[in-house]
CSV table of C-alpha atoms in Angstrom, one decimal:
chain,number,residue,atom,x,y,z
X,1,MET,CA,-52.8,54.6,62.4
X,2,GLN,CA,-53.1,51.2,60.9
X,3,ARG,CA,-52.4,48.0,62.9
X,4,PRO,CA,-51.3,44.8,61.3
X,5,SER,CA,-53.5,42.1,60.8
X,6,ARG,CA,-51.0,39.6,59.6
X,7,LEU,CA,-47.9,39.0,61.6
X,8,THR,CA,-44.9,36.7,60.2
X,9,LEU,CA,-42.6,35.1,62.7
X,10,ALA,CA,-39.3,33.8,61.2
X,11,VAL,CA,-38.7,32.1,64.4
X,12,THR,CA,-35.4,30.8,63.6
X,13,SER,CA,-32.6,31.2,60.9
X,14,ALA,CA,-31.5,27.4,61.5
X,15,CYS,CA,-32.3,25.1,58.5
X,16,ASN,CA,-31.4,21.7,57.5
X,17,CYS,CA,-31.4,22.3,53.9
X,18,ARG,CA,-28.8,24.2,51.8
X,19,CYS,CA,-30.6,25.9,49.3
X,20,ARG,CA,-29.1,27.5,46.3
X,21,MET,CA,-31.6,30.3,46.2
X,22,CYS,CA,-31.1,31.0,50.1
X,23,SER,CA,-28.4,31.9,52.2
X,24,ILE,CA,-30.2,32.0,55.5
X,25,TRP,CA,-28.4,28.9,56.5
X,26,GLU,CA,-25.1,30.2,56.4
X,27,GLN,CA,-26.2,33.1,58.4
X,28,ASN,CA,-27.2,31.1,61.4
X,29,SER,CA,-26.0,32.8,64.4
X,30,GLY,CA,-28.0,30.9,67.0
X,31,THR,CA,-29.7,34.1,68.2
X,32,VAL,CA,-33.5,34.1,68.4
X,33,VAL,CA,-36.2,35.9,69.9
X,34,THR,CA,-37.2,34.3,73.3
X,35,LEU,CA,-40.6,33.1,74.5
X,36,ASP,CA,-40.4,35.8,77.2
X,37,GLN,CA,-39.7,38.6,74.4
X,38,TYR,CA,-42.6,37.0,72.0
X,39,ARG,CA,-45.0,37.4,75.0
X,40,THR,CA,-44.0,41.0,75.5
X,41,ILE,CA,-44.2,41.8,71.8
X,42,PHE,CA,-47.6,40.0,71.3
X,43,SER,CA,-48.8,42.2,74.2
X,44,SER,CA,-48.4,45.4,72.2
X,45,ARG,CA,-51.3,47.4,71.3
X,46,SER,CA,-50.3,47.8,67.9
X,47,LEU,CA,-50.9,43.8,67.5
X,48,ALA,CA,-54.1,43.9,69.0
X,49,GLY,CA,-55.8,43.1,65.5
X,50,VAL,CA,-53.9,40.3,64.6
X,51,THR,CA,-55.8,37.6,62.5
X,52,ASN,CA,-53.3,35.9,60.7
X,53,LEU,CA,-50.0,34.5,62.0
X,54,SER,CA,-47.4,32.9,59.9
X,55,LEU,CA,-44.4,30.8,61.0
X,56,THR,CA,-41.2,30.4,59.1
X,57,GLY,CA,-37.6,30.4,59.0
X,58,GLY,CA,-34.9,28.7,58.6
X,59,GLU,CA,-37.0,25.7,59.1
X,60,PRO,CA,-39.5,26.6,62.1
X,61,THR,CA,-40.1,22.9,63.0
X,62,LEU,CA,-36.0,23.0,64.5
X,63,ARG,CA,-37.4,25.3,67.1
X,64,LYS,CA,-38.1,22.9,70.3
X,65,ASP,CA,-40.6,25.3,71.8
X,66,LEU,CA,-42.7,26.5,68.7
X,67,GLN,CA,-45.8,25.0,70.5
X,68,ASP,CA,-45.0,27.3,73.2
X,69,ILE,CA,-45.0,30.3,70.8
X,70,VAL,CA,-48.6,29.1,69.5
X,71,VAL,CA,-49.6,29.2,73.1
X,72,ILE,CA,-48.6,32.3,73.6
X,73,ALA,CA,-50.1,33.9,70.4
X,74,MET,CA,-53.5,32.1,70.9
X,75,ASP,CA,-53.4,33.7,74.8
X,76,SER,CA,-52.7,37.0,73.0
X,77,PHE,CA,-54.4,37.4,69.8
X,78,PRO,CA,-58.1,37.0,70.4
X,79,ARG,CA,-58.9,37.7,66.9
X,80,LEU,CA,-56.5,35.1,65.6
X,81,THR,CA,-58.3,32.9,63.0
X,82,GLN,CA,-55.5,31.8,60.4
X,83,LEU,CA,-52.2,30.0,61.3
X,84,SER,CA,-49.7,29.1,59.1
X,85,LEU,CA,-46.5,26.7,59.0
X,86,ASN,CA,-44.0,26.8,56.2
X,87,SER,CA,-41.7,24.1,56.3
X,88,ASN,CA,-39.3,22.4,53.9
X,89,GLY,CA,-40.4,18.8,54.9
X,90,PHE,CA,-36.7,17.4,55.2
X,91,ALA,CA,-37.7,15.9,58.6
X,92,PRO,CA,-40.6,14.1,58.5
X,93,ALA,CA,-41.3,12.8,61.9
X,94,LEU,CA,-40.4,15.9,63.1
X,95,LEU,CA,-42.5,18.2,61.1
X,96,GLU,CA,-45.6,15.3,61.9
X,97,LYS,CA,-44.7,15.7,65.7
X,98,GLN,CA,-44.6,19.6,65.5
X,99,VAL,CA,-47.9,19.6,63.5
X,100,GLN,CA,-49.8,17.4,66.1
X,101,LYS,CA,-48.4,19.5,68.8
X,102,ILE,CA,-50.1,22.7,67.3
X,103,LEU,CA,-53.2,21.0,66.4
X,104,SER,CA,-53.6,20.3,70.2
X,105,VAL,CA,-53.2,23.8,71.4
X,106,GLN,CA,-54.7,25.7,68.4
X,107,GLY,CA,-58.1,25.7,69.6
X,108,SER,CA,-61.3,25.5,67.6
X,109,LYS,CA,-61.7,29.1,66.1
X,110,CYS,CA,-58.1,29.0,64.5
X,111,GLN,CA,-57.5,27.2,61.1
X,112,LEU,CA,-53.9,25.7,60.8
X,113,SER,CA,-52.3,25.7,57.1
X,114,VAL,CA,-49.3,23.8,56.2
X,115,GLY,CA,-47.1,25.0,53.2
X,116,LEU,CA,-44.6,22.6,52.2
X,117,SER,CA,-41.6,23.3,49.7
X,118,PHE,CA,-41.8,21.3,46.8
X,119,ASP,CA,-39.2,22.2,44.1
X,120,GLY,CA,-38.7,19.2,41.7
X,121,ILE,CA,-39.2,15.8,41.1
X,122,ASP,CA,-36.4,13.2,42.4
X,123,LYS,CA,-33.0,14.5,42.0
X,124,VAL,CA,-34.1,17.9,40.8
X,125,HIS,CA,-35.6,18.7,44.3
X,126,ASP,CA,-32.3,17.5,45.9
X,127,LYS,CA,-30.0,19.8,43.5
X,128,VAL,CA,-32.5,22.9,44.6
X,129,ARG,CA,-32.5,21.8,48.2
X,130,GLY,CA,-28.8,21.1,48.4
X,131,VAL,CA,-29.2,17.6,50.2
X,132,GLN,CA,-29.6,14.4,49.0
X,133,GLY,CA,-32.6,12.4,49.8
X,134,ALA,CA,-34.4,15.4,50.1
X,135,PHE,CA,-37.3,14.6,47.7
X,136,SER,CA,-37.7,11.2,49.4
X,137,ARG,CA,-37.7,13.1,52.9
X,138,LEU,CA,-40.4,15.3,51.6
X,139,SER,CA,-42.6,12.6,50.2
X,140,ASP,CA,-42.6,10.9,53.4
X,141,SER,CA,-43.5,14.3,55.1
X,142,ILE,CA,-46.3,14.6,52.7
X,143,SER,CA,-47.6,10.9,53.3
X,144,ARG,CA,-47.5,11.3,57.1
X,145,LEU,CA,-49.7,14.6,56.8
X,146,GLU,CA,-52.1,13.2,54.6
X,147,SER,CA,-52.5,10.2,57.1
X,148,LEU,CA,-53.1,12.6,59.6
X,149,ARG,CA,-55.9,14.4,57.6
X,150,LYS,CA,-57.5,11.2,57.1
X,151,SER,CA,-57.6,10.3,61.0
X,152,GLY,CA,-59.6,13.4,61.4
X,153,SER,CA,-57.0,16.1,61.8
X,154,LEU,CA,-58.4,19.3,60.4
X,155,PHE,CA,-55.6,21.4,58.7
X,156,GLY,CA,-54.7,22.6,55.2
X,157,LEU,CA,-51.9,21.1,53.1
X,158,SER,CA,-50.4,22.8,50.0
X,159,LEU,CA,-47.1,22.8,48.2
X,160,ARG,CA,-45.3,25.7,47.0
X,161,CYS,CA,-42.6,25.4,43.9
X,162,THR,CA,-39.7,28.3,43.9
X,163,ILE,CA,-38.9,28.2,40.1
X,164,THR,CA,-35.0,28.5,39.5
X,165,THR,CA,-32.3,27.6,36.5
X,166,ASP,CA,-32.5,24.2,38.2
X,167,ASN,CA,-36.1,23.2,37.8
X,168,VAL,CA,-37.5,25.5,35.3
X,169,HIS,CA,-37.2,23.1,32.6
X,170,GLN,CA,-39.6,20.5,34.9
X,171,ILE,CA,-42.7,22.9,35.9
X,172,ARG,CA,-45.0,21.5,33.9
X,173,ASP,CA,-44.1,17.9,35.0
X,174,ILE,CA,-44.0,19.3,38.7
X,175,TYR,CA,-47.7,20.6,38.2
X,176,SER,CA,-48.8,17.2,36.3
X,177,TYR,CA,-47.2,15.1,38.9
X,178,CYS,CA,-48.8,17.3,41.7
X,179,CYS,CA,-52.3,17.3,40.0
X,180,ARG,CA,-52.0,13.2,39.8
X,181,LYS,CA,-51.4,13.3,43.2
X,182,ARG,CA,-54.1,15.6,44.1
X,183,TRP,CA,-51.7,18.0,45.8
X,184,PRO,CA,-52.5,21.7,45.6
X,185,ILE,CA,-49.6,23.7,44.3
X,186,ILE,CA,-48.4,27.2,43.6
X,187,PHE,CA,-45.5,28.4,41.8
X,188,ALA,CA,-43.2,31.5,42.3
X,189,VAL,CA,-40.3,32.6,40.3
X,190,ALA,CA,-37.1,33.1,42.7
X,191,SER,CA,-36.5,36.5,43.8
X,192,ALA,CA,-33.1,37.8,45.2
X,193,PRO,CA,-34.0,40.0,48.3
X,194,ASP,CA,-31.0,41.4,50.4
X,195,ALA,CA,-33.0,41.0,53.6
X,196,TYR,CA,-34.2,38.0,55.3
X,197,ILE,CA,-33.2,35.2,53.1
X,198,SER,CA,-30.3,37.3,51.5
X,199,ALA,CA,-30.2,35.9,48.1
X,200,GLU,CA,-28.9,38.8,46.2
X,201,GLY,CA,-25.5,37.5,46.3
X,202,LYS,CA,-26.2,34.2,44.8
X,203,ARG,CA,-28.1,35.6,41.9
X,204,ASP,CA,-26.1,33.8,39.5
X,205,LEU,CA,-26.7,30.5,40.9
X,206,PHE,CA,-30.4,30.6,40.4
X,207,ALA,CA,-31.7,33.6,38.7
X,208,LEU,CA,-33.8,33.3,35.1
X,209,ASP,CA,-32.5,34.6,32.1
X,210,GLU,CA,-35.2,36.4,29.7
X,211,GLU,CA,-36.0,33.2,27.7
X,212,LYS,CA,-36.7,31.3,30.7
X,213,LEU,CA,-38.6,34.0,32.4
X,214,GLU,CA,-40.8,34.1,29.2
X,215,SER,CA,-41.4,30.7,29.3
X,216,CYS,CA,-42.8,31.3,33.2
X,217,ARG,CA,-44.8,33.8,31.7
X,218,VAL,CA,-46.4,31.6,29.2
X,219,PHE,CA,-46.8,29.1,32.1
X,220,PHE,CA,-48.4,31.5,34.5
X,221,LEU,CA,-51.0,32.9,31.5
X,222,GLU,CA,-52.0,29.0,31.0
X,223,MET,CA,-52.9,29.0,34.9
X,224,ALA,CA,-54.1,32.7,35.0
X,225,PRO,CA,-57.7,32.3,34.0
X,226,ASN,CA,-58.3,30.2,37.4
X,227,ASN,CA,-56.1,32.2,39.6
X,228,ALA,CA,-55.5,35.7,39.6
X,229,TYR,CA,-52.4,35.3,41.3
X,230,TYR,CA,-50.8,33.9,38.0
X,231,SER,CA,-52.1,36.6,36.1
X,232,ARG,CA,-50.5,39.1,38.6
X,233,ALA,CA,-47.2,37.0,38.2
X,234,ALA,CA,-47.2,37.0,34.4
X,235,ASP,CA,-47.9,40.8,34.5
X,236,TYR,CA,-44.7,41.4,36.6
X,237,ILE,CA,-42.4,39.3,34.2
X,238,LYS,CA,-43.9,41.3,31.5
X,239,ASN,CA,-43.6,44.9,32.7
X,240,ARG,CA,-41.3,44.5,35.6
X,241,ARG,CA,-43.6,46.6,37.6
X,242,ARG,CA,-45.9,45.3,40.6
X,243,THR,CA,-49.3,47.0,39.4
X,244,PHE,CA,-51.0,45.7,42.7
X,245,GLY,CA,-51.4,46.9,46.2
X,246,CYS,CA,-49.2,45.6,49.1
X,247,ILE,CA,-50.5,45.0,52.9
X,248,GLY,CA,-47.1,45.7,53.8
X,249,ALA,CA,-47.0,49.1,52.2
X,250,GLU,CA,-50.5,49.8,53.7
X,251,ARG,CA,-49.1,48.9,57.4
X,252,ARG,CA,-51.3,45.8,57.7
X,253,ALA,CA,-48.5,43.1,57.8
X,254,VAL,CA,-45.2,42.9,59.9
X,255,LEU,CA,-42.4,40.5,59.9
X,256,ILE,CA,-40.2,39.8,63.0
X,257,LEU,CA,-36.5,38.0,62.3
X,258,PRO,CA,-34.9,35.6,64.6
X,259,ASP,CA,-32.5,38.5,65.5
X,260,GLY,CA,-35.4,40.8,66.7
X,261,ASP,CA,-35.6,43.1,63.3
X,262,VAL,CA,-39.1,44.3,62.4
X,263,MET,CA,-39.6,44.7,58.7
X,264,PRO,CA,-43.0,45.4,56.5
X,265,CYS,CA,-41.6,42.5,54.2
X,266,GLY,CA,-38.2,40.6,53.8
X,267,GLU,CA,-37.4,41.7,50.4
X,268,ARG,CA,-35.2,45.0,51.1
X,269,SER,CA,-32.9,45.7,54.2
X,270,ARG,CA,-33.7,49.3,53.7
X,271,LEU,CA,-37.1,48.8,54.9
X,272,LEU,CA,-35.9,48.1,58.4
X,273,LEU,CA,-38.1,49.6,61.0
X,274,GLY,CA,-36.2,48.9,64.2
X,275,ASN,CA,-35.2,45.9,66.5
X,276,ILE,CA,-37.3,44.6,69.4
X,277,ASN,CA,-34.0,44.1,71.5
X,278,ASP,CA,-33.7,47.9,71.1
X,279,GLN,CA,-36.9,49.4,71.3
X,280,PRO,CA,-40.6,48.1,72.4
X,281,PHE,CA,-42.6,47.0,69.2
X,282,ASP,CA,-45.0,49.8,69.7
X,283,GLU,CA,-42.4,52.2,69.8
X,284,ILE,CA,-40.9,50.6,66.6
X,285,TRP,CA,-44.4,50.6,64.8
X,286,THR,CA,-45.2,54.4,65.5
X,287,GLY,CA,-41.7,55.7,65.8
X,288,GLU,CA,-39.7,58.0,63.3
X,289,GLN,CA,-38.2,55.5,61.5
X,290,ALA,CA,-41.2,53.7,60.6
X,291,ARG,CA,-43.0,56.9,59.4
X,292,LYS,CA,-39.9,57.5,56.9
X,293,VAL,CA,-40.2,54.1,55.5
X,294,PHE,CA,-43.8,54.0,55.1
X,295,SER,CA,-44.0,57.3,53.5
X,296,THR,CA,-41.7,56.3,50.6
X,297,ILE,CA,-42.0,52.4,50.5
X,298,ARG,CA,-44.2,51.9,47.3
X,299,GLN,CA,-42.0,54.3,45.0
X,300,ASP,CA,-38.5,53.0,47.2
X,301,ALA,CA,-39.4,49.1,47.2
X,302,CYS,CA,-42.8,48.2,46.4
X,303,VAL,CA,-43.1,49.2,42.4
X,304,ALA,CA,-40.3,46.8,41.7
X,305,CYS,CA,-41.1,44.1,43.8
X,306,PRO,CA,-40.9,40.8,42.0
X,307,SER,CA,-42.9,38.8,44.8
X,308,GLN,CA,-46.8,38.1,44.5
X,309,CYS,CA,-47.0,38.0,48.3
X,310,TYR,CA,-49.1,40.5,50.3
X,311,PRO,CA,-51.6,41.3,47.8
X,312,THR,CA,-54.1,43.8,48.9
X,313,GLU,CA,-57.5,42.6,48.9
X,314,LYS,CA,-60.2,43.8,46.4
X,315,ARG,CA,-62.4,46.4,48.1
X,316,LEU,CA,-65.9,47.7,47.4
X,317,SER,CA,-64.3,51.1,46.8
X,318,ASP,CA,-62.1,49.5,43.9
X,319,ASP,CA,-65.7,48.7,42.0
X,320,ILE,CA,-67.2,52.1,43.3
X,321,LYS,CA,-64.4,54.5,42.1
X,322,PRO,CA,-64.4,53.9,38.3
X,323,LEU,CA,-68.1,54.2,38.5
X,324,LEU,CA,-68.2,57.7,40.1
X,325,LYS,CA,-65.5,58.9,37.6
X,326,ALA,CA,-67.9,57.9,35.1
X,327,ILE,CA,-71.0,59.3,36.1
X,328,LEU,CA,-69.8,62.9,38.3
X,329,PRO,CA,-68.8,65.8,36.6
X,330,ALA,CA,-65.1,66.7,36.7
X,331,PRO,CA,-65.2,69.5,39.3
X,332,VAL,CA,-67.3,67.2,41.8
X,333,ILE,CA,-64.6,64.5,41.6
X,334,LYS,CA,-61.7,67.1,42.2
X,335,SER,CA,-64.0,68.3,45.3
X,336,LEU,CA,-64.1,64.8,46.7
X,337,GLN,CA,-60.2,64.2,46.2
X,338,ARG,CA,-59.7,67.3,48.1
X,339,LEU,CA,-61.6,65.4,50.8
X,340,LYS,CA,-58.8,62.8,50.3
X,341,LEU,CA,-61.7,60.2,48.8
X,342,ASN,CA,-58.6,59.4,46.5
X,343,ILE,CA,-61.2,59.3,43.6
X,344,PRO,CA,-59.3,59.4,40.1
X,345,THR,CA,-60.1,62.2,37.7
X,346,ALA,CA,-60.6,61.5,33.9
X,347,LYS,CA,-57.7,62.5,31.4
X,348,ARG,CA,-58.4,65.7,29.6
């Protein structure tokens, strides 16, 4: 059975912003997975191959023992090489302190990457984030982290913009602004998941109409020649279908929420695999509910998923299959298919 290589931990649902496209801050129950629980989870055989750990929330820097979670992960995952921290940048001093703490324990084999939410310039960002002064605080966070990097701290830094009705008019200005600052930024149209951040009920506050979606598609196509991500994003807007593979559907990624829920991703609540408060992680990953979810996930959820996250990496077989299809006789291809090599046959 496939084991996940990517583990995402939503370490808290607490948040110091009030984003219009997210309701996680409204749901904060104070319940979190404890350090002892993480230690047990990380020792699971099913997670022995984790190479990529992502820390998110809520706002993960609000968790006082964040450094301890990283220490346990470093001790538990010998193959861990990538560590990412996703933050809204609203508390500059706290973010800087947490990044320094993580850097002090991550070790030389692991590369930290910090991703900050950048959803507009000045008041536009404040509106999206639902808090006055959010842009000023974010700018301070970026300056602090840039100073850390200049002083010799080695970590990646990038920005992410979630496109909503509040900032869609500004996306080109945002891109130009970040280019002048030499800040790498990536754009994504806000989705409306009914799990994790539970934004489905707020769709009317942020969702784009067809005209605005088309303007995003044009913008993405302009970016596409240098970035396959934007090619996929533009293609989804045009066809409303996800046409590329998902590592979540292939059991190579898993998400653990603050309340202990385990899911391949946070888009749909029907993808719930179980809860670590009720079962050990290994039992959840190999259990009957997981088998049911993964047997139908592509047709049930992935095909209509608007997210560009979790793309399947291009494999050598992706290049070989069309070649074999072109040069091998149809009976041979059919024989190979019976051997479950999954080589497509030509249409007759």
